[in-house]
Amino acid sequence: MEAYTKTHRVLRLILYLSTGYHRTKDECTGFLGIKDTAFYNYCNLLRDVGFELKQKEGRYWIDSSVPDSKVLLNILHFSEEEMYLLSRSIDILDEGTGISFGLKNKLVSFLNHDEVIDDYLAKHKSEKVRLIRKAINNKTRVLLVNYSSGNSESVRNRLVEPFEFKDDFKLIWAFDVDLKKNRQFKVSRIEEVVETTFGWEYGYSHRSKPIDIFRNTGELNKEIDLTLNIKARNLLIEEYPMAEKYLDKIRENRFGLKVSVAKYEGPGRFVLGLADCIEVRGDKGFVEFLRSKRKKF
């Protein structure tokens, strides 16, 4: 598999250190597949371009309370998948022509103009998004009126402390004041957003969770182990581009996928739809999940 570009690794490091979790050097180098020297060089680069990179007791993180450190996460809201595709597209350009260098500089310049975001929101997004973004900037609470929850199958008001957008302003991470926990909310399921004058009280608890290659959110505490034929491999990459980096060729026309996931539902739907093209090797939890789904058919 083709090695990652430096651009892609730096973008991934920014995301990895901006999730709210404090990471060790070994975790970062293992995640990126780089040596210690490269990691320290990347850290210096992030500080040089204005990111508030913190270090304490051997752990590193980007301080998201500093506005400039949220450039990539809270302005254009690139997902890791989008960053991967963007960096690959840019680096395909011939460095010798100077086009790639110029494009990267223009992108950085674009990202640093907040009026671009205001214009984008005015043209493409709703009043709900504008009010939520205002609350994030002012660190205040909002009331999500008649939020329709698919998990609890209920419709009720939610008093929350919003702190992060995801997926092009379609999702928000917010601290649910009643449940005392961080939750993800879909903007489309909010009937109305009502501003309040109450400031955040639980800012120290605000944490978003990682997203797996199947775009499920949660702790990556489950693992799947699959063998795919060419058809399944191609469809997987087309539908979930980030899966490509976890694929290994194990023999002629067969590819292995072993990766941690947040939920079994995402890979489960993919496997059940291509049962003749995929061999499931694990883990036990995933095998049991698939068995229970098959019994319902």
Short mmCIF file of C-alpha atoms in Angstrom, two decimals:
data_model
loop_
_atom_site.label_atom_id
_atom_site.label_comp_id
_atom_site.label_asym_id
_atom_site.label_seq_id
_atom_site.Cartn_x
_atom_site.Cartn_y
_atom_site.Cartn_z
CA MET A 1 0.00 0.00 0.00
CA GLU A 2 1.25 3.47 -0.89
CA ALA A 3 2.86 5.36 1.98
CA TYR A 4 1.11 8.41 3.37
CA THR A 5 2.28 11.83 2.32
CA LYS A 6 3.69 14.22 4.89
CA THR A 7 0.67 16.47 4.34
CA HIS A 8 -1.68 13.64 5.23
CA ARG A 9 0.30 12.64 8.32
CA VAL A 10 0.33 16.22 9.65
CA LEU A 11 -3.43 16.56 9.08
CA ARG A 12 -4.04 13.25 10.84
CA LEU A 13 -1.85 14.34 13.77
CA ILE A 14 -3.87 17.55 14.12
CA LEU A 15 -7.08 15.53 14.32
CA TYR A 16 -5.57 12.93 16.64
CA LEU A 17 -4.40 15.56 19.13
CA SER A 18 -7.62 17.60 18.94
CA THR A 19 -10.10 14.97 20.15
CA GLY A 20 -9.83 15.94 23.81
CA TYR A 21 -7.68 12.94 24.71
CA HIS A 22 -4.07 13.40 25.79
CA ARG A 23 -1.74 11.16 23.75
CA THR A 24 1.72 9.79 24.48
CA LYS A 25 4.56 10.04 21.98
CA ASP A 26 4.40 6.29 21.39
CA GLU A 27 0.67 6.46 20.70
CA CYS A 28 1.24 9.22 18.13
CA THR A 29 4.13 7.52 16.37
CA GLY A 30 2.24 4.23 16.32
CA PHE A 31 -0.89 5.90 14.96
CA LEU A 32 1.03 7.63 12.16
CA GLY A 33 3.66 4.96 11.55
CA ILE A 34 6.57 7.40 11.95
CA LYS A 35 9.81 7.62 13.92
CA ASP A 36 10.38 9.75 17.03
CA THR A 37 12.39 12.32 15.08
CA ALA A 38 9.55 12.89 12.62
CA PHE A 39 7.07 13.25 15.48
CA TYR A 40 9.14 15.99 17.13
CA ASN A 41 9.52 17.75 13.77
CA TYR A 42 5.75 17.67 13.28
CA CYS A 43 5.21 19.08 16.78
CA ASN A 44 7.55 21.97 16.01
CA LEU A 45 5.70 22.54 12.74
CA LEU A 46 2.32 22.72 14.48
CA ARG A 47 3.64 25.25 16.99
CA ASP A 48 5.24 27.30 14.20
CA VAL A 49 1.96 27.64 12.30
CA GLY A 50 0.02 28.68 15.41
CA PHE A 51 -1.47 25.56 16.99
CA GLU A 52 -1.51 25.60 20.79
CA LEU A 53 0.25 22.26 21.28
CA LYS A 54 0.45 21.31 24.95
CA GLN A 55 2.66 18.76 26.71
CA LYS A 56 2.47 17.49 30.27
CA GLU A 57 3.85 14.35 31.90
CA GLY A 58 4.72 12.81 28.56
CA ARG A 59 1.33 13.44 26.95
CA TYR A 60 0.48 15.78 24.09
CA TRP A 61 -2.71 17.54 22.98
CA ILE A 62 -3.92 20.59 21.06
CA ASP A 63 -5.69 23.09 23.27
CA SER A 64 -9.08 23.54 21.58
CA SER A 65 -9.96 26.50 23.79
CA VAL A 66 -7.59 28.60 21.69
CA PRO A 67 -9.53 29.80 18.60
CA ASP A 68 -6.63 29.41 16.17
CA SER A 69 -6.24 25.77 17.15
CA LYS A 70 -9.71 24.98 15.82
CA VAL A 71 -9.00 26.10 12.27
CA LEU A 72 -9.38 22.68 10.70
CA LEU A 73 -11.93 21.26 13.12
CA ASN A 74 -14.37 24.14 13.55
CA ILE A 75 -14.08 26.15 10.35
CA LEU A 76 -14.41 23.79 7.42
CA HIS A 77 -14.96 20.74 9.63
CA PHE A 78 -12.86 18.34 7.61
CA SER A 79 -13.33 14.77 8.70
CA GLU A 80 -10.24 12.56 8.72
CA GLU A 81 -11.64 10.90 5.60
CA GLU A 82 -11.96 14.25 3.83
CA MET A 83 -8.45 15.27 4.90
CA TYR A 84 -7.09 12.01 3.54
CA LEU A 85 -8.70 12.56 0.14
CA LEU A 86 -7.74 16.24 0.08
CA SER A 87 -4.09 15.66 0.92
CA ARG A 88 -3.79 12.85 -1.61
CA SER A 89 -5.36 15.00 -4.30
CA ILE A 90 -3.02 17.92 -3.62
CA ASP A 91 0.09 15.77 -3.54
CA ILE A 92 -0.76 14.08 -6.84
CA LEU A 93 0.06 17.42 -8.46
CA ASP A 94 3.60 17.80 -9.76
CA GLU A 95 5.70 19.54 -7.12
CA GLY A 96 8.06 20.71 -9.85
CA THR A 97 5.45 22.98 -11.40
CA GLY A 98 4.84 24.89 -8.19
CA ILE A 99 1.09 24.29 -8.48
CA SER A 100 0.93 22.04 -5.44
CA PHE A 101 2.83 24.53 -3.28
CA GLY A 102 0.60 27.40 -4.38
CA LEU A 103 -2.59 25.43 -3.81
CA LYS A 104 -1.57 24.50 -0.28
CA ASN A 105 -0.77 28.13 0.53
CA LYS A 106 -4.13 29.27 -0.85
CA LEU A 107 -5.91 26.63 1.23
CA VAL A 108 -4.18 27.79 4.42
CA SER A 109 -5.02 31.41 3.60
CA PHE A 110 -8.65 30.47 2.98
CA LEU A 111 -8.92 28.60 6.26
CA ASN A 112 -7.75 31.61 8.24
CA HIS A 113 -10.53 33.96 7.09
CA ASP A 114 -13.50 33.72 9.42
CA GLU A 115 -15.68 35.81 7.10
CA VAL A 116 -15.54 32.93 4.63
CA ILE A 117 -17.37 30.79 7.16
CA ASP A 118 -19.99 33.45 7.86
CA ASP A 119 -20.65 33.75 4.14
CA TYR A 120 -20.86 29.97 3.77
CA LEU A 121 -23.33 29.68 6.64
CA ALA A 122 -25.48 32.51 5.31
CA LYS A 123 -25.78 30.88 1.89
CA HIS A 124 -26.02 27.20 2.73
CA LYS A 125 -26.93 26.61 6.37
CA SER A 126 -29.86 27.27 8.67
CA GLU A 127 -30.59 29.67 11.49
CA LYS A 128 -30.20 26.71 13.85
CA VAL A 129 -26.55 26.33 12.85
CA ARG A 130 -25.92 30.05 13.22
CA LEU A 131 -27.29 30.08 16.78
CA ILE A 132 -25.36 26.96 17.77
CA ARG A 133 -22.13 28.40 16.37
CA LYS A 134 -22.80 31.61 18.29
CA ALA A 135 -23.26 29.60 21.50
CA ILE A 136 -20.00 27.72 20.88
CA ASN A 137 -18.09 30.97 20.39
CA ASN A 138 -19.71 32.59 23.45
CA LYS A 139 -19.54 29.40 25.56
CA THR A 140 -23.24 29.52 26.41
CA ARG A 141 -26.01 26.95 26.64
CA VAL A 142 -28.85 26.51 24.16
CA LEU A 143 -32.18 24.71 24.28
CA LEU A 144 -32.75 22.20 21.48
CA VAL A 145 -36.53 22.30 21.09
CA ASN A 146 -38.32 19.02 20.32
CA TYR A 147 -35.20 17.05 19.50
CA SER A 148 -36.20 13.76 17.86
CA SER A 149 -33.92 11.00 19.15
CA GLY A 150 -33.59 7.79 17.19
CA ASN A 151 -31.90 6.01 20.11
CA SER A 152 -34.51 6.69 22.78
CA GLU A 153 -37.36 7.07 20.26
CA SER A 154 -38.51 10.20 22.04
CA VAL A 155 -39.14 13.85 21.18
CA ARG A 156 -38.30 16.35 23.90
CA ASN A 157 -36.35 19.50 24.70
CA ARG A 158 -32.62 19.19 25.47
CA LEU A 159 -30.62 21.79 27.38
CA VAL A 160 -27.05 21.46 26.13
CA GLU A 161 -23.62 23.05 26.04
CA PRO A 162 -22.56 22.79 22.36
CA PHE A 163 -18.82 22.75 21.73
CA GLU A 164 -18.03 21.23 18.33
CA PHE A 165 -19.48 20.78 14.84
CA LYS A 166 -18.96 17.71 12.67
CA ASP A 167 -19.76 16.61 9.13
CA ASP A 168 -20.16 20.01 7.45
CA PHE A 169 -22.37 21.43 10.24
CA LYS A 170 -24.78 18.47 10.09
CA LEU A 171 -23.82 17.17 13.54
CA ILE A 172 -22.88 18.79 16.82
CA TRP A 173 -21.15 17.52 19.92
CA ALA A 174 -22.73 18.93 23.06
CA PHE A 175 -22.86 18.23 26.78
CA ASP A 176 -26.40 17.20 27.78
CA VAL A 177 -27.01 19.04 31.06
CA ASP A 178 -29.76 16.66 32.25
CA LEU A 179 -27.93 13.43 31.44
CA LYS A 180 -24.53 14.83 32.47
CA LYS A 181 -22.80 13.33 29.43
CA ASN A 182 -21.44 14.30 26.02
CA ARG A 183 -23.71 13.40 23.14
CA GLN A 184 -23.89 13.85 19.40
CA PHE A 185 -26.97 15.58 17.95
CA LYS A 186 -28.14 15.79 14.35
CA VAL A 187 -29.07 19.34 13.37
CA SER A 188 -31.85 18.06 11.08
CA ARG A 189 -33.63 16.54 14.09
CA ILE A 190 -33.76 19.84 15.98
CA GLU A 191 -37.03 21.75 15.53
CA GLU A 192 -35.68 25.03 16.90
CA VAL A 193 -32.67 26.40 18.79
CA VAL A 194 -33.35 28.83 21.64
CA GLU A 195 -30.52 30.95 23.03
CA THR A 196 -29.97 31.29 26.78
CA THR A 197 -27.90 33.63 28.93
CA PHE A 198 -26.41 30.76 30.92
CA GLY A 199 -22.74 30.03 30.40
CA TRP A 200 -21.02 26.65 30.32
CA GLU A 201 -20.66 24.86 33.65
CA TYR A 202 -19.17 21.59 32.42
CA GLY A 203 -16.52 22.81 29.99
CA TYR A 204 -13.92 20.60 31.68
CA SER A 205 -15.99 17.55 30.67
CA HIS A 206 -16.47 18.44 27.00
CA ARG A 207 -15.07 15.59 24.91
CA SER A 208 -15.98 14.40 21.43
CA LYS A 209 -15.43 10.76 20.56
CA PRO A 210 -13.48 9.31 17.62
CA ILE A 211 -15.09 8.13 14.39
CA ASP A 212 -14.21 4.74 12.90
CA ILE A 213 -13.68 3.97 9.21
CA PHE A 214 -17.39 3.14 8.84
CA ARG A 215 -18.26 6.63 10.19
CA ASN A 216 -19.63 5.36 13.50
CA THR A 217 -18.90 7.43 16.59
CA GLY A 218 -17.70 6.03 19.91
CA GLU A 219 -14.80 4.40 21.69
CA LEU A 220 -12.86 2.15 19.32
CA ASN A 221 -13.12 -0.85 21.64
CA LYS A 222 -14.28 -3.50 19.16
CA GLU A 223 -12.34 -5.21 16.40
CA ILE A 224 -13.23 -6.84 13.10
CA ASP A 225 -11.04 -9.21 11.10
CA LEU A 226 -12.09 -9.92 7.50
CA THR A 227 -10.81 -11.45 4.27
CA LEU A 228 -12.17 -9.76 1.14
CA ASN A 229 -12.08 -10.64 -2.54
CA ILE A 230 -11.39 -7.98 -5.18
CA LYS A 231 -15.04 -6.99 -5.54
CA ALA A 232 -15.50 -6.47 -1.79
CA ARG A 233 -12.18 -4.64 -1.52
CA ASN A 234 -13.08 -2.22 -4.32
CA LEU A 235 -16.56 -1.52 -2.95
CA LEU A 236 -15.15 -1.00 0.55
CA ILE A 237 -12.67 1.65 -0.62
CA GLU A 238 -15.28 3.38 -2.77
CA GLU A 239 -17.76 3.62 0.09
CA TYR A 240 -15.29 4.06 2.98
CA PRO A 241 -12.02 5.59 1.65
CA MET A 242 -10.25 5.52 5.03
CA ALA A 243 -10.42 1.72 5.02
CA GLU A 244 -7.69 1.61 2.38
CA LYS A 245 -4.89 2.17 4.88
CA TYR A 246 -5.93 -0.90 6.89
CA LEU A 247 -6.03 -3.31 3.94
CA ASP A 248 -3.22 -5.81 3.39
CA LYS A 249 -2.81 -8.18 0.47
CA ILE A 250 -2.61 -11.66 2.01
CA ARG A 251 -2.57 -13.69 -1.22
CA GLU A 252 -3.58 -13.41 -4.86
CA ASN A 253 -6.90 -11.54 -5.14
CA ARG A 254 -7.47 -11.67 -1.38
CA PHE A 255 -7.13 -8.81 1.09
CA GLY A 256 -7.17 -8.70 4.88
CA LEU A 257 -8.91 -6.00 6.93
CA LYS A 258 -8.23 -5.90 10.66
CA VAL A 259 -9.33 -2.69 12.35
CA SER A 260 -10.87 -1.34 15.56
CA VAL A 261 -14.41 0.01 15.32
CA ALA A 262 -16.89 1.82 17.55
CA LYS A 263 -19.93 -0.27 16.60
CA TYR A 264 -20.62 -3.51 14.76
CA GLU A 265 -23.56 -2.02 12.82
CA GLY A 266 -21.45 -0.29 10.16
CA PRO A 267 -19.23 -3.22 9.15
CA GLY A 268 -22.18 -5.55 9.76
CA ARG A 269 -24.28 -3.93 7.04
CA PHE A 270 -21.34 -4.07 4.65
CA VAL A 271 -20.58 -7.74 5.34
CA LEU A 272 -24.21 -8.89 5.18
CA GLY A 273 -24.61 -7.16 1.82
CA LEU A 274 -21.58 -8.98 0.40
CA ALA A 275 -21.72 -12.29 2.25
CA ASP A 276 -20.42 -14.27 -0.74
CA CYS A 277 -17.38 -12.00 -1.08
CA ILE A 278 -16.19 -11.79 2.52
CA GLU A 279 -14.84 -14.28 5.05
CA VAL A 280 -15.29 -13.22 8.69
CA ARG A 281 -12.38 -14.22 10.94
CA GLY A 282 -13.31 -12.25 14.04
CA ASP A 283 -13.69 -11.05 16.58
CA LYS A 284 -16.10 -13.27 18.53
CA GLY A 285 -18.37 -10.34 19.28
CA PHE A 286 -18.68 -9.48 15.59
CA VAL A 287 -19.38 -13.11 14.67
CA GLU A 288 -22.16 -13.25 17.26
CA PHE A 289 -23.55 -9.93 16.02
CA LEU A 290 -23.77 -11.24 12.44
CA ARG A 291 -25.30 -14.52 13.61
CA SER A 292 -28.04 -12.68 15.49
CA LYS A 293 -28.80 -10.52 12.46
CA ARG A 294 -29.04 -13.53 10.15
CA LYS A 295 -31.55 -15.20 12.49
CA LYS A 296 -33.91 -12.26 12.00
CA PHE A 297 -34.10 -12.79 8.23
#
